[in-house]
Amino acid sequence: MPPCSNMREEAMAGLDTTAGTRISTSSRYPNYVLGVLFIVTMLNFLDRQIISILAEPVKRDLGLSDTQIGLMTGLSFAIFYTTLAIPVAALADKWNRSRIIAIAIAIWSAMTVACGLAANFVQLFLARVGVGIGEAGSAPASHSLIADLFPPERRAGALGILGMSVPIGAFIAYAGGGWVAENFSWRVAFLIAGLPGIIIAVIIWFTVPDPRGNVSLAAAFKPDPNRTSLKEALIELSSKPAYWHLVAAGVLVQFVSYGLASFYGGLFVRVHGIGYGELGWKLGVMVGLSGGFGAWLGGRAGDYFGKLRPTLPLLVAAMVMVVATPGMIWAIYGPSANMAVILLAIPTFAATFYYGPNFAALQKLASDETRAMAVAIYLLIAGIIGLGVGPVFVGMLSDMFVSELGEAAALQRALAILAFFNIWAGFHFWRATRSMPH
């Protein structure tokens, strides 16, 4: 019998489908699901971030401005990614989360392929909108599954492992995307990036049963007086100041990280004259190592320091964000491409370190009925402000300074201004500790 079939039978044997009880954490099934979700999130960020390394050749091929690059990399993706996050999360709190994830990855993978077929800015913009539509269904359902499968004392570590998939996905996007763009074309890079997700969607559909059991879609939409409504969930979360400070901190981290990543190609090609292939693997190694280590260490720190004092992991995250500010500025004005890549490891580490402590705290503040919703509200605001506005903010600043400084220096100044938002993020992590339950 294939390993996946064994895993599925083991999962179903340990599951009470009528009561929806949590599968024993001693089972191999939670680790299998975490591994599958690791691949899902890795592909999520591969398809999301590959646009960063391809932005410069796309700009030259289609004749775009930096503002259009910001719109293409950020706002186009964020439009439906953010607006669909809450209704999909509400569905994830009631329906089969594995089905939601499988459908989501199939949609965004197909639309990534469509990016490679775009002939102009409007078509590429709309394809990126489609990627955002698909990816809206992944994170809330994934986080909710992990919260069900892992006890609180292991949850930050599990989320930290999930967070490690983000820089690995970015590594593949940068290294693979840069190499393919230089040796073939940016169109081929999109096509290759989108295809694996279809396979993973099938694997999830057939090998990852939801611990709640089989719930029909009609039953999921049927009003249940014993279940928290969407309005009640929003009221519950809105009454918790710590939750909103955590949301603000995460939003600002993403504002900086997406604003910076969207112009990696522009910074290195314009300032240092580096080729896409060389830039791709150097950025990929840097992001994979520093980002992966940051996510792993953040998860471990969340578990360790959380046992000493629940708010301590957030204080550590605040200090990490403050240190990231000078590191990012040094990288932007680095004397060489190699030095700039090395220094970029500092803000990259910070951008993933927060993942475990922040999301573990979000899940702690939410009730069982609002776990997916807590993540979805975060994703809504993070998508609009962080992912949607961050790249556009940098692009507009760069276009504003270009007549005075030229393309290279204008982009450097815009990114240097962006770096100071790290301190603002650190402030909100600190403020969250003032109202967190002890």
Tab-separated table of C-alpha atoms in Angstrom:
chain	number	residue	atom	x	y	z
A	1	MET	CA	0.000	0.000	0.000
A	2	PRO	CA	1.401	3.464	-0.847
A	3	PRO	CA	2.666	5.557	2.114
A	4	CYS	CA	-0.015	8.208	1.511
A	5	SER	CA	-2.759	5.581	1.822
A	6	ASN	CA	-1.266	4.328	5.093
A	7	MET	CA	-1.152	7.884	6.405
A	8	ARG	CA	-4.750	8.534	5.454
A	9	GLU	CA	-5.980	5.319	7.156
A	10	GLU	CA	-3.970	6.159	10.275
A	11	ALA	CA	-5.498	9.630	10.352
A	12	MET	CA	-9.047	8.379	9.959
A	13	ALA	CA	-8.534	5.661	12.564
A	14	GLY	CA	-7.504	8.295	15.121
A	15	LEU	CA	-10.363	10.648	14.277
A	16	ASP	CA	-13.823	10.803	15.808
A	17	THR	CA	-15.729	12.213	12.833
A	18	THR	CA	-18.895	12.763	14.841
A	19	ALA	CA	-17.316	14.704	17.663
A	20	GLY	CA	-14.518	16.259	15.631
A	21	THR	CA	-11.904	15.469	18.260
A	22	ARG	CA	-8.273	16.351	17.704
A	23	ILE	CA	-6.040	13.593	16.408
A	24	SER	CA	-3.489	12.404	18.940
A	25	THR	CA	-0.312	14.457	18.716
A	26	SER	CA	1.700	11.235	19.049
A	27	SER	CA	0.377	10.172	15.635
A	28	ARG	CA	2.473	10.625	12.511
A	29	TYR	CA	-0.473	12.322	10.860
A	30	PRO	CA	0.056	15.844	12.302
A	31	ASN	CA	3.667	15.787	11.098
A	32	TYR	CA	2.571	14.562	7.662
A	33	VAL	CA	0.017	17.368	7.384
A	34	LEU	CA	2.625	19.898	8.525
A	35	GLY	CA	4.960	18.597	5.816
A	36	VAL	CA	2.291	18.921	3.128
A	37	LEU	CA	1.352	22.406	4.310
A	38	PHE	CA	5.057	23.269	4.270
A	39	ILE	CA	5.111	22.463	0.534
A	40	VAL	CA	1.850	24.367	-0.014
A	41	THR	CA	3.208	27.494	1.674
A	42	MET	CA	6.525	27.127	-0.147
A	43	LEU	CA	4.700	27.080	-3.501
A	44	ASN	CA	2.512	29.929	-2.273
A	45	PHE	CA	5.529	32.168	-1.822
A	46	LEU	CA	7.297	30.832	-4.894
A	47	ASP	CA	4.394	31.886	-7.098
A	48	ARG	CA	3.921	35.103	-5.146
A	49	GLN	CA	7.569	36.194	-5.048
A	50	ILE	CA	8.873	35.121	-8.437
A	51	ILE	CA	7.536	38.411	-9.792
A	52	SER	CA	10.229	40.194	-7.723
A	53	ILE	CA	13.184	38.719	-9.610
A	54	LEU	CA	11.338	38.991	-12.933
A	55	ALA	CA	10.132	42.570	-12.427
A	56	GLU	CA	13.117	44.229	-14.103
A	57	PRO	CA	13.038	42.150	-17.336
A	58	VAL	CA	9.239	42.508	-17.409
A	59	LYS	CA	9.621	46.276	-16.997
A	60	ARG	CA	12.035	46.483	-19.924
A	61	ASP	CA	10.061	44.107	-22.138
A	62	LEU	CA	6.675	45.776	-21.565
A	63	GLY	CA	7.966	49.341	-21.031
A	64	LEU	CA	6.633	49.868	-17.474
A	65	SER	CA	7.359	52.536	-14.838
A	66	ASP	CA	8.372	51.817	-11.222
A	67	THR	CA	4.844	52.732	-10.114
A	68	GLN	CA	3.433	50.133	-12.511
A	69	ILE	CA	5.947	47.611	-11.165
A	70	GLY	CA	4.640	48.348	-7.672
A	71	LEU	CA	1.046	47.941	-8.845
A	72	MET	CA	1.867	44.681	-10.627
A	73	THR	CA	3.844	43.116	-7.774
A	74	GLY	CA	1.691	44.361	-4.900
A	75	LEU	CA	-1.740	45.856	-5.427
A	76	SER	CA	-2.837	43.511	-8.230
A	77	PHE	CA	-2.183	40.510	-5.997
A	78	ALA	CA	-3.647	42.132	-2.896
A	79	ILE	CA	-7.025	43.197	-4.331
A	80	PHE	CA	-8.796	39.850	-4.031
A	81	TYR	CA	-6.247	38.195	-1.764
A	82	THR	CA	-7.407	40.570	0.943
A	83	THR	CA	-11.128	40.850	0.169
A	84	LEU	CA	-11.603	37.079	-0.079
A	85	ALA	CA	-9.547	36.238	3.030
A	86	ILE	CA	-12.365	36.813	5.535
A	87	PRO	CA	-15.208	34.967	3.735
A	88	VAL	CA	-12.857	32.060	2.938
A	89	ALA	CA	-11.736	31.975	6.584
A	90	ALA	CA	-15.371	31.970	7.722
A	91	LEU	CA	-15.879	28.978	5.436
A	92	ALA	CA	-12.704	27.354	6.828
A	93	ASP	CA	-14.162	27.607	10.338
A	94	LYS	CA	-17.085	25.426	9.170
A	95	TRP	CA	-16.194	23.412	6.053
A	96	ASN	CA	-13.428	20.993	5.038
A	97	ARG	CA	-10.150	22.903	5.277
A	98	SER	CA	-8.230	20.386	3.162
A	99	ARG	CA	-10.657	20.899	0.284
A	100	ILE	CA	-10.288	24.673	0.579
A	101	ILE	CA	-6.487	24.446	0.418
A	102	ALA	CA	-6.559	22.065	-2.570
A	103	ILE	CA	-8.912	24.311	-4.554
A	104	ALA	CA	-6.882	27.399	-3.646
A	105	ILE	CA	-3.538	26.022	-4.819
A	106	ALA	CA	-5.064	24.795	-8.093
A	107	ILE	CA	-6.409	28.290	-8.836
A	108	TRP	CA	-3.271	30.244	-8.023
A	109	SER	CA	-1.027	27.804	-9.882
A	110	ALA	CA	-3.122	28.099	-13.053
A	111	MET	CA	-3.047	31.904	-12.821
A	112	THR	CA	0.738	31.884	-12.368
A	113	VAL	CA	0.939	30.060	-15.686
A	114	ALA	CA	-1.347	32.767	-17.123
A	115	CYS	CA	1.196	35.433	-16.033
A	116	GLY	CA	3.677	33.900	-18.445
A	117	LEU	CA	1.184	34.271	-21.296
A	118	ALA	CA	0.398	37.968	-20.676
A	119	ALA	CA	1.087	40.319	-23.593
A	120	ASN	CA	0.711	43.681	-21.802
A	121	PHE	CA	0.422	45.350	-18.410
A	122	VAL	CA	-3.360	44.921	-18.117
A	123	GLN	CA	-3.238	41.188	-18.833
A	124	LEU	CA	-0.376	40.658	-16.405
A	125	PHE	CA	-2.170	42.740	-13.770
A	126	LEU	CA	-5.330	40.631	-14.133
A	127	ALA	CA	-3.352	37.378	-13.978
A	128	ARG	CA	-1.754	38.540	-10.752
A	129	VAL	CA	-5.238	39.333	-9.449
A	130	GLY	CA	-6.057	35.675	-10.140
A	131	VAL	CA	-3.012	34.520	-8.182
A	132	GLY	CA	-4.268	36.574	-5.247
A	133	ILE	CA	-7.743	35.026	-5.524
A	134	GLY	CA	-6.263	31.546	-5.209
A	135	GLU	CA	-3.825	32.303	-2.410
A	136	ALA	CA	-6.557	33.885	-0.268
A	137	GLY	CA	-7.759	30.401	0.667
A	138	SER	CA	-4.477	28.912	1.840
A	139	ALA	CA	-3.181	30.572	5.018
A	140	PRO	CA	-6.331	30.781	7.203
A	141	ALA	CA	-7.222	27.123	6.604
A	142	SER	CA	-3.595	26.013	7.081
A	143	HIS	CA	-3.201	27.847	10.389
A	144	SER	CA	-6.538	26.521	11.622
A	145	LEU	CA	-5.514	22.930	10.786
A	146	ILE	CA	-2.212	23.306	12.638
A	147	ALA	CA	-3.987	24.760	15.666
A	148	ASP	CA	-6.221	21.659	15.752
A	149	LEU	CA	-3.403	19.158	15.270
A	150	PHE	CA	-0.769	20.592	17.646
A	151	PRO	CA	-1.234	21.454	21.348
A	152	PRO	CA	-0.495	25.030	22.524
A	153	GLU	CA	2.959	24.136	23.863
A	154	ARG	CA	4.041	22.925	20.394
A	155	ARG	CA	2.064	25.371	18.255
A	156	ALA	CA	4.665	28.144	17.915
A	157	GLY	CA	7.254	25.573	16.891
A	158	ALA	CA	4.921	24.087	14.271
A	159	LEU	CA	4.097	27.550	12.932
A	160	GLY	CA	7.807	28.367	12.923
A	161	ILE	CA	8.466	25.297	10.778
A	162	LEU	CA	5.665	26.402	8.461
A	163	GLY	CA	7.282	29.838	8.348
A	164	MET	CA	10.558	28.252	7.176
A	165	SER	CA	8.802	27.380	3.919
A	166	VAL	CA	8.476	31.093	3.109
A	167	PRO	CA	12.209	31.789	2.571
A	168	ILE	CA	12.673	28.423	0.869
A	169	GLY	CA	9.917	29.332	-1.576
A	170	ALA	CA	11.569	32.700	-2.068
A	171	PHE	CA	14.938	30.971	-2.628
A	172	ILE	CA	13.483	28.863	-5.421
A	173	ALA	CA	11.735	31.923	-6.868
A	174	TYR	CA	14.909	34.035	-6.909
A	175	ALA	CA	17.488	31.409	-7.845
A	176	GLY	CA	15.331	29.469	-10.281
A	177	GLY	CA	13.491	32.484	-11.648
A	178	GLY	CA	16.685	34.451	-12.211
A	179	TRP	CA	18.405	31.565	-13.972
A	180	VAL	CA	15.417	30.806	-16.201
A	181	ALA	CA	14.918	34.492	-17.036
A	182	GLU	CA	18.562	34.891	-18.066
A	183	ASN	CA	18.796	31.640	-20.044
A	184	PHE	CA	15.269	31.489	-21.474
A	185	SER	CA	12.765	34.257	-20.650
A	186	TRP	CA	10.617	35.625	-17.860
A	187	ARG	CA	7.608	33.993	-19.515
A	188	VAL	CA	9.104	30.506	-19.218
A	189	ALA	CA	9.875	31.172	-15.544
A	190	PHE	CA	6.192	31.822	-14.801
A	191	LEU	CA	5.131	28.684	-16.671
A	192	ILE	CA	7.557	26.453	-14.736
A	193	ALA	CA	6.600	28.018	-11.383
A	194	GLY	CA	2.898	27.373	-11.823
A	195	LEU	CA	2.818	23.708	-12.833
A	196	PRO	CA	3.809	21.849	-9.574
A	197	GLY	CA	0.858	23.264	-7.641
A	198	ILE	CA	-1.627	21.227	-9.661
A	199	ILE	CA	0.034	18.002	-8.461
A	200	ILE	CA	0.073	19.122	-4.828
A	201	ALA	CA	-3.618	20.045	-5.040
A	202	VAL	CA	-4.445	16.449	-5.998
A	203	ILE	CA	-2.278	15.058	-3.171
A	204	ILE	CA	-4.025	17.238	-0.590
A	205	TRP	CA	-7.482	16.369	-1.900
A	206	PHE	CA	-6.914	12.613	-1.546
A	207	THR	CA	-4.466	12.234	1.388
A	208	VAL	CA	-5.250	14.985	3.920
A	209	PRO	CA	-8.603	14.437	5.675
A	210	ASP	CA	-9.834	17.266	7.858
A	211	PRO	CA	-9.906	16.334	11.594
A	212	ARG	CA	-13.512	17.594	11.704
A	213	GLY	CA	-14.595	14.831	9.357
A	214	ASN	CA	-16.656	15.213	6.199
A	215	VAL	CA	-18.903	18.265	6.278
A	216	SER	CA	-20.980	19.047	3.201
A	217	LEU	CA	-20.745	22.486	1.645
A	218	ALA	CA	-24.480	22.972	2.132
A	219	ALA	CA	-24.138	22.178	5.838
A	220	ALA	CA	-21.241	24.629	6.130
A	221	PHE	CA	-23.430	27.469	4.866
A	222	LYS	CA	-26.409	26.437	6.989
A	223	PRO	CA	-26.857	28.726	10.037
A	224	ASP	CA	-25.863	27.040	13.284
A	225	PRO	CA	-27.146	28.711	16.487
A	226	ASN	CA	-24.456	26.939	18.491
A	227	ARG	CA	-21.597	28.275	16.336
A	228	THR	CA	-20.088	31.748	16.528
A	229	SER	CA	-21.286	33.937	13.653
A	230	LEU	CA	-19.028	36.084	11.498
A	231	LYS	CA	-20.370	39.208	13.202
A	232	GLU	CA	-19.786	37.721	16.658
A	233	ALA	CA	-16.256	36.693	15.692
A	234	LEU	CA	-15.426	40.225	14.556
A	235	ILE	CA	-16.887	41.659	17.766
A	236	GLU	CA	-14.855	39.205	19.860
A	237	LEU	CA	-11.562	40.006	18.138
A	238	SER	CA	-12.255	43.745	18.020
A	239	SER	CA	-12.448	43.847	21.817
A	240	LYS	CA	-8.838	42.707	22.245
A	241	PRO	CA	-6.246	45.543	21.953
A	242	ALA	CA	-3.330	43.087	21.939
A	243	TYR	CA	-4.739	41.432	18.824
A	244	TRP	CA	-4.803	44.716	16.923
A	245	HIS	CA	-1.263	45.611	17.952
A	246	LEU	CA	-0.131	42.211	16.670
A	247	VAL	CA	-1.978	42.865	13.420
A	248	ALA	CA	-0.366	46.308	13.102
A	249	ALA	CA	3.100	44.877	13.775
A	250	GLY	CA	2.685	42.109	11.207
A	251	VAL	CA	1.288	44.537	8.642
A	252	LEU	CA	4.322	46.819	8.996
A	253	VAL	CA	6.735	43.892	8.738
A	254	GLN	CA	5.081	42.933	5.465
A	255	PHE	CA	4.968	46.549	4.294
A	256	VAL	CA	8.756	46.640	4.541
A	257	SER	CA	9.519	43.123	3.316
A	258	TYR	CA	7.281	43.276	0.237
A	259	GLY	CA	8.304	46.820	-0.575
A	260	LEU	CA	11.956	45.778	-0.474
A	261	ALA	CA	11.538	42.454	-2.265
A	262	SER	CA	9.571	43.985	-5.137
A	263	PHE	CA	12.614	46.054	-6.074
A	264	TYR	CA	15.443	43.580	-5.448
A	265	GLY	CA	16.043	43.376	-9.191
A	266	GLY	CA	15.911	47.127	-9.672
A	267	LEU	CA	18.312	47.785	-6.787
A	268	PHE	CA	21.003	45.332	-7.869
A	269	VAL	CA	20.712	45.751	-11.628
A	270	ARG	CA	20.642	49.561	-11.530
A	271	VAL	CA	23.144	50.158	-8.718
A	272	HIS	CA	25.563	47.239	-9.143
A	273	GLY	CA	24.973	46.136	-12.757
A	274	ILE	CA	24.582	42.472	-11.785
A	275	GLY	CA	23.007	39.866	-14.111
A	276	TYR	CA	19.689	38.167	-13.318
A	277	GLY	CA	21.168	34.680	-13.053
A	278	GLU	CA	23.898	35.719	-10.615
A	279	LEU	CA	21.509	37.929	-8.666
A	280	GLY	CA	18.930	35.162	-8.441
A	281	TRP	CA	21.106	32.521	-6.823
A	282	LYS	CA	22.821	34.996	-4.483
A	283	LEU	CA	19.511	36.411	-3.303
A	284	GLY	CA	18.091	32.894	-3.117
A	285	VAL	CA	20.884	31.631	-0.867
A	286	MET	CA	20.675	34.726	1.330
A	287	VAL	CA	16.895	34.554	1.690
A	288	GLY	CA	16.870	30.777	2.141
A	289	LEU	CA	19.520	30.756	4.870
A	290	SER	CA	18.749	33.940	6.805
A	291	GLY	CA	14.985	33.740	6.333
A	292	GLY	CA	14.838	30.036	7.118
A	293	PHE	CA	17.005	30.458	10.194
A	294	GLY	CA	14.919	33.436	11.300
A	295	ALA	CA	11.653	31.484	11.040
A	296	TRP	CA	13.128	28.436	12.809
A	297	LEU	CA	14.714	30.487	15.590
A	298	GLY	CA	11.587	32.597	15.990
A	299	GLY	CA	9.500	29.459	16.463
A	300	ARG	CA	11.956	27.953	18.943
A	301	ALA	CA	12.235	31.255	20.795
A	302	GLY	CA	8.451	31.480	20.921
A	303	ASP	CA	8.179	28.040	22.540
A	304	TYR	CA	11.112	28.571	24.946
A	305	PHE	CA	10.510	32.150	26.092
A	306	GLY	CA	6.750	31.633	26.100
A	307	LYS	CA	7.161	29.086	28.902
A	308	LEU	CA	9.036	31.669	30.973
A	309	ARG	CA	6.588	34.510	30.277
A	310	PRO	CA	3.886	34.620	27.584
A	311	THR	CA	4.801	38.121	26.410
A	312	LEU	CA	8.574	37.576	26.244
A	313	PRO	CA	8.651	36.258	22.632
A	314	LEU	CA	6.970	39.466	21.451
A	315	LEU	CA	9.516	41.621	23.265
A	316	VAL	CA	12.313	39.719	21.542
A	317	ALA	CA	10.546	40.226	18.199
A	318	ALA	CA	10.347	43.963	18.914
A	319	MET	CA	14.103	44.182	19.508
A	320	VAL	CA	14.838	42.204	16.339
A	321	MET	CA	12.767	44.648	14.256
A	322	VAL	CA	14.598	47.664	15.668
A	323	VAL	CA	17.996	46.122	14.831
A	324	ALA	CA	16.756	45.412	11.287
A	325	THR	CA	16.521	49.135	10.476
A	326	PRO	CA	20.240	50.025	10.298
A	327	GLY	CA	20.974	46.639	8.714
A	328	MET	CA	18.598	47.368	5.859
A	329	ILE	CA	20.002	50.856	5.271
A	330	TRP	CA	23.579	49.521	5.206
A	331	ALA	CA	22.480	46.942	2.638
A	332	ILE	CA	20.823	49.537	0.399
A	333	TYR	CA	23.985	51.634	0.298
A	334	GLY	CA	26.403	48.671	0.325
A	335	PRO	CA	29.669	49.327	-1.562
A	336	SER	CA	29.345	46.146	-3.632
A	337	ALA	CA	26.697	43.669	-4.710
A	338	ASN	CA	28.143	40.922	-2.501
A	339	MET	CA	28.223	43.136	0.577
A	340	ALA	CA	24.671	44.327	-0.097
A	341	VAL	CA	23.426	40.741	-0.328
A	342	ILE	CA	25.161	39.805	2.937
A	343	LEU	CA	23.723	42.822	4.779
A	344	LEU	CA	20.241	42.088	3.448
A	345	ALA	CA	20.343	38.981	5.634
A	346	ILE	CA	19.609	41.241	8.648
A	347	PRO	CA	16.176	42.561	7.557
A	348	THR	CA	15.373	39.188	5.966
A	349	PHE	CA	16.035	37.403	9.281
A	350	ALA	CA	13.792	39.915	11.060
A	351	ALA	CA	11.010	39.539	8.479
A	352	THR	CA	10.650	35.813	9.281
A	353	PHE	CA	11.637	35.724	12.970
A	354	TYR	CA	8.342	37.316	13.989
A	355	TYR	CA	6.273	34.587	12.268
A	356	GLY	CA	6.079	31.979	15.040
A	357	PRO	CA	5.670	34.344	18.032
A	358	ASN	CA	3.170	36.583	16.228
A	359	PHE	CA	0.882	33.883	14.857
A	360	ALA	CA	1.060	31.806	18.044
A	361	ALA	CA	-0.060	34.897	19.989
A	362	LEU	CA	-2.869	35.502	17.483
A	363	GLN	CA	-4.106	31.940	17.941
A	364	LYS	CA	-3.885	32.279	21.726
A	365	LEU	CA	-6.087	35.365	21.649
A	366	ALA	CA	-8.676	33.727	19.380
A	367	SER	CA	-11.287	31.207	20.468
A	368	ASP	CA	-11.677	27.810	18.812
A	369	GLU	CA	-14.415	29.218	16.565
A	370	THR	CA	-12.427	32.251	15.400
A	371	ARG	CA	-8.939	30.839	14.772
A	372	ALA	CA	-9.133	31.037	10.985
A	373	MET	CA	-10.936	34.380	11.211
A	374	ALA	CA	-8.165	35.840	13.382
A	375	VAL	CA	-5.630	35.015	10.663
A	376	ALA	CA	-7.954	36.219	7.890
A	377	ILE	CA	-8.429	39.664	9.420
A	378	TYR	CA	-4.676	39.920	9.753
A	379	LEU	CA	-4.262	38.875	6.111
A	380	LEU	CA	-6.900	41.379	5.002
A	381	ILE	CA	-5.115	44.354	6.509
A	382	ALA	CA	-1.639	43.010	5.785
A	383	GLY	CA	-2.644	42.481	2.168
A	384	ILE	CA	-4.113	45.939	1.676
A	385	ILE	CA	-1.398	47.902	3.479
A	386	GLY	CA	1.631	45.619	3.524
A	387	LEU	CA	1.492	43.740	0.261
A	388	GLY	CA	-0.786	46.116	-1.643
A	389	VAL	CA	0.601	49.506	-0.658
A	390	GLY	CA	4.220	48.673	0.265
A	391	PRO	CA	5.549	48.101	-3.296
A	392	VAL	CA	3.472	50.989	-4.678
A	393	PHE	CA	4.822	53.273	-1.922
A	394	VAL	CA	8.401	52.470	-2.923
A	395	GLY	CA	7.653	52.777	-6.642
A	396	MET	CA	5.984	56.174	-6.276
A	397	LEU	CA	8.811	57.501	-4.092
A	398	SER	CA	11.358	56.259	-6.617
A	399	ASP	CA	9.519	57.901	-9.528
A	400	MET	CA	9.261	61.115	-7.478
A	401	PHE	CA	13.026	61.239	-6.836
A	402	VAL	CA	14.174	60.038	-10.273
A	403	SER	CA	14.382	63.449	-11.964
A	404	GLU	CA	16.605	64.727	-9.152
A	405	LEU	CA	18.793	61.687	-8.500
A	406	GLY	CA	18.534	59.309	-11.442
A	407	GLU	CA	17.042	55.805	-11.410
A	408	ALA	CA	19.581	54.093	-9.155
A	409	ALA	CA	19.892	56.710	-6.399
A	410	ALA	CA	16.156	57.421	-6.441
A	411	LEU	CA	15.375	53.793	-5.685
A	412	GLN	CA	18.006	53.694	-2.933
A	413	ARG	CA	16.463	56.710	-1.202
A	414	ALA	CA	12.959	55.269	-1.442
A	415	LEU	CA	14.093	51.971	0.119
A	416	ALA	CA	16.030	53.771	2.867
A	417	ILE	CA	12.866	55.622	3.884
A	418	LEU	CA	11.037	52.290	3.922
A	419	ALA	CA	13.574	50.841	6.385
A	420	PHE	CA	12.352	53.059	9.239
A	421	PHE	CA	8.965	51.325	9.247
A	422	ASN	CA	10.738	48.426	11.008
A	423	ILE	CA	10.960	50.549	14.154
A	424	TRP	CA	7.228	51.222	13.966
A	425	ALA	CA	6.609	47.467	13.778
A	426	GLY	CA	8.779	46.925	16.858
A	427	PHE	CA	6.701	49.500	18.738
A	428	HIS	CA	3.495	47.551	18.121
A	429	PHE	CA	5.069	44.270	19.228
A	430	TRP	CA	6.019	46.008	22.467
A	431	ARG	CA	2.555	47.546	22.889
A	432	ALA	CA	0.930	44.134	22.381
A	433	THR	CA	2.729	42.838	25.467
A	434	ARG	CA	1.045	45.512	27.590
A	435	SER	CA	-2.425	44.046	27.028
A	436	MET	CA	-1.700	40.345	26.462
A	437	PRO	CA	-3.220	37.926	29.018
A	438	HIS	CA	-0.604	36.553	31.426
